[in-house]
Structure formats: C-alpha cells, structure tokens
XYZ file of N, CA and C in Angstrom:
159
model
N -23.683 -18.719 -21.510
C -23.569 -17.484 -20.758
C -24.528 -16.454 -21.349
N -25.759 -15.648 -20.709
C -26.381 -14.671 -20.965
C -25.699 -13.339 -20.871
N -25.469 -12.892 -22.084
C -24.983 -11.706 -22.786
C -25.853 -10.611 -21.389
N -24.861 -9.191 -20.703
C -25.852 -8.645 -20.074
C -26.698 -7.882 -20.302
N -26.521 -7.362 -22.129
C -27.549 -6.744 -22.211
C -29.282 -7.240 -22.282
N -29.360 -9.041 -22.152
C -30.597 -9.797 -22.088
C -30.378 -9.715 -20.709
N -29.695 -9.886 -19.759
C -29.986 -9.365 -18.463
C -30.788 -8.071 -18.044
N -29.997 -7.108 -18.623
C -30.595 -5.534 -18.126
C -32.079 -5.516 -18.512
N -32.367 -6.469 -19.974
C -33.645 -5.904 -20.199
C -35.062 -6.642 -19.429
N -34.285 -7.865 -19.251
C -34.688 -9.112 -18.040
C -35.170 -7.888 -16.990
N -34.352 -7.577 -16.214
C -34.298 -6.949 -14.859
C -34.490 -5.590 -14.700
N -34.796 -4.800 -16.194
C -34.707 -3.629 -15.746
C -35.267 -2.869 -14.524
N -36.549 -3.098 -14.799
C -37.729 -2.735 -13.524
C -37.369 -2.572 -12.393
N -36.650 -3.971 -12.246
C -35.985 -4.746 -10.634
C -34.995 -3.577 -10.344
N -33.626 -3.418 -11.348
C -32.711 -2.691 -11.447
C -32.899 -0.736 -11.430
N -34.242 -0.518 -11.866
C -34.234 1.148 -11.942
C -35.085 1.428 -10.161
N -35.025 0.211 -9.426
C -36.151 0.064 -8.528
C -34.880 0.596 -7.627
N -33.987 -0.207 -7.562
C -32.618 -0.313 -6.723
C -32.341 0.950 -6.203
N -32.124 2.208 -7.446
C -31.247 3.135 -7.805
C -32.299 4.381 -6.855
N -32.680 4.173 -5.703
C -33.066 5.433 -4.973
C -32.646 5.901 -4.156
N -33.244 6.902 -3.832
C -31.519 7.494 -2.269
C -30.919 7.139 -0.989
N -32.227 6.292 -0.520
C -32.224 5.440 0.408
C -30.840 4.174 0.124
N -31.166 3.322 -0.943
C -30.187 2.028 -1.113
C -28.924 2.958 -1.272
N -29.276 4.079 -2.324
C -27.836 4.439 -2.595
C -26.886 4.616 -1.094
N -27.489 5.522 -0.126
C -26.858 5.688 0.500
C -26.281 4.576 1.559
N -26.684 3.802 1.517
C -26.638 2.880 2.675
C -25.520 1.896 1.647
N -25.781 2.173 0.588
C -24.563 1.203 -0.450
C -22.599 1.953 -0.272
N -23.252 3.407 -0.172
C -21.804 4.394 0.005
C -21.422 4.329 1.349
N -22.236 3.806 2.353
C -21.923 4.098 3.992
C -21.390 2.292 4.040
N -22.023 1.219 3.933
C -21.751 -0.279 3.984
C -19.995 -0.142 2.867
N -20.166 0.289 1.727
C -18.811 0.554 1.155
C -17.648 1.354 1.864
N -17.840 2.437 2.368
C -16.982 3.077 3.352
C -16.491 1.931 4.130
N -17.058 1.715 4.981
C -17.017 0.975 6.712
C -16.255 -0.466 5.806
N -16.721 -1.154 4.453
C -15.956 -2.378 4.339
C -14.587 -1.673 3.788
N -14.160 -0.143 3.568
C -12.756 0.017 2.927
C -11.973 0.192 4.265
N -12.267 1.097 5.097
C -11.653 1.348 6.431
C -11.330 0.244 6.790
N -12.320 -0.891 6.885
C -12.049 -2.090 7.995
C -10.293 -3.320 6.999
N -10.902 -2.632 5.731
C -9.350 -3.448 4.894
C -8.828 -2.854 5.389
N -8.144 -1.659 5.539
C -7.522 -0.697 5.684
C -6.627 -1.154 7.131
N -7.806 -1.238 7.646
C -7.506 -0.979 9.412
C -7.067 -2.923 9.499
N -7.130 -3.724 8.625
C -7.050 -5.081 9.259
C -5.860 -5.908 8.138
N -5.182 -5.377 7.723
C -4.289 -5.360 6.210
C -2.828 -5.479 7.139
N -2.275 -6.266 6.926
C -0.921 -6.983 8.026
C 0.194 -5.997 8.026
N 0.999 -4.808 8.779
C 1.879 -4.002 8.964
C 2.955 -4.609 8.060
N 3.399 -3.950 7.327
C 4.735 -4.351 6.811
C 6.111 -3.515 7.547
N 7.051 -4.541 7.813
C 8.434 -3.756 8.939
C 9.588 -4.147 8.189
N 10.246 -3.036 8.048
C 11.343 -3.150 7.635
C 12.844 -3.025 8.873
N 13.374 -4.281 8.640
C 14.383 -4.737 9.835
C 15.349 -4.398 9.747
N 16.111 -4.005 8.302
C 17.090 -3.581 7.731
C 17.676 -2.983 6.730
N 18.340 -1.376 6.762
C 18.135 -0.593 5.597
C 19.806 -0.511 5.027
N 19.969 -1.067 4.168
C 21.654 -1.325 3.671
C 21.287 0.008 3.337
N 22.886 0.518 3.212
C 23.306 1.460 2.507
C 24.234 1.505 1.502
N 24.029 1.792 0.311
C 25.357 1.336 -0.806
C 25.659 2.594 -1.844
C-alpha cells in the first residue's frame, strides 16, 4: 500500500490543477443534486401503531 503522502507528492501538479473555481463549483452543485436525490429516494418509514403505557 502507497503511504499518501508518496501519492500527494506523485500527483501534486495533477492535484493543485483540480482545485479551481470552475471544478470546484461544479463538484458543490453535482454534490448537492447527489444529497437531495438520497434524500428524495430514501424509503418512508410508517408507523402503524403507537402503544400507550
């Protein structure tokens, strides 16, 4: 297993390339839209019967 700090230094270039406002944003808007859609597609839970004691 490669430790990630021989990764980061592997990839930095690749990785500081990523980090502009463009990806960012499109990373916070694609993240939104995949939390809503859990949100919105996540199975109703019903409760059928409430004892009282």
């Amino acid at each position: 297993m490669i430790p990630a700090v021989v990764l980061g230094l592997i990839f930095h270039d690749t990785i500081k390339s990523l980090f502009n406002p463009i990806n960012v944003m499109y990373a916070l808007v694609v993240g939104g839209v995949l939390l809503i859609a859990a949100e919105l597609l996540k199975p109703k839970t019903r409760v059928r019967k409430v004892w009282m004691t």
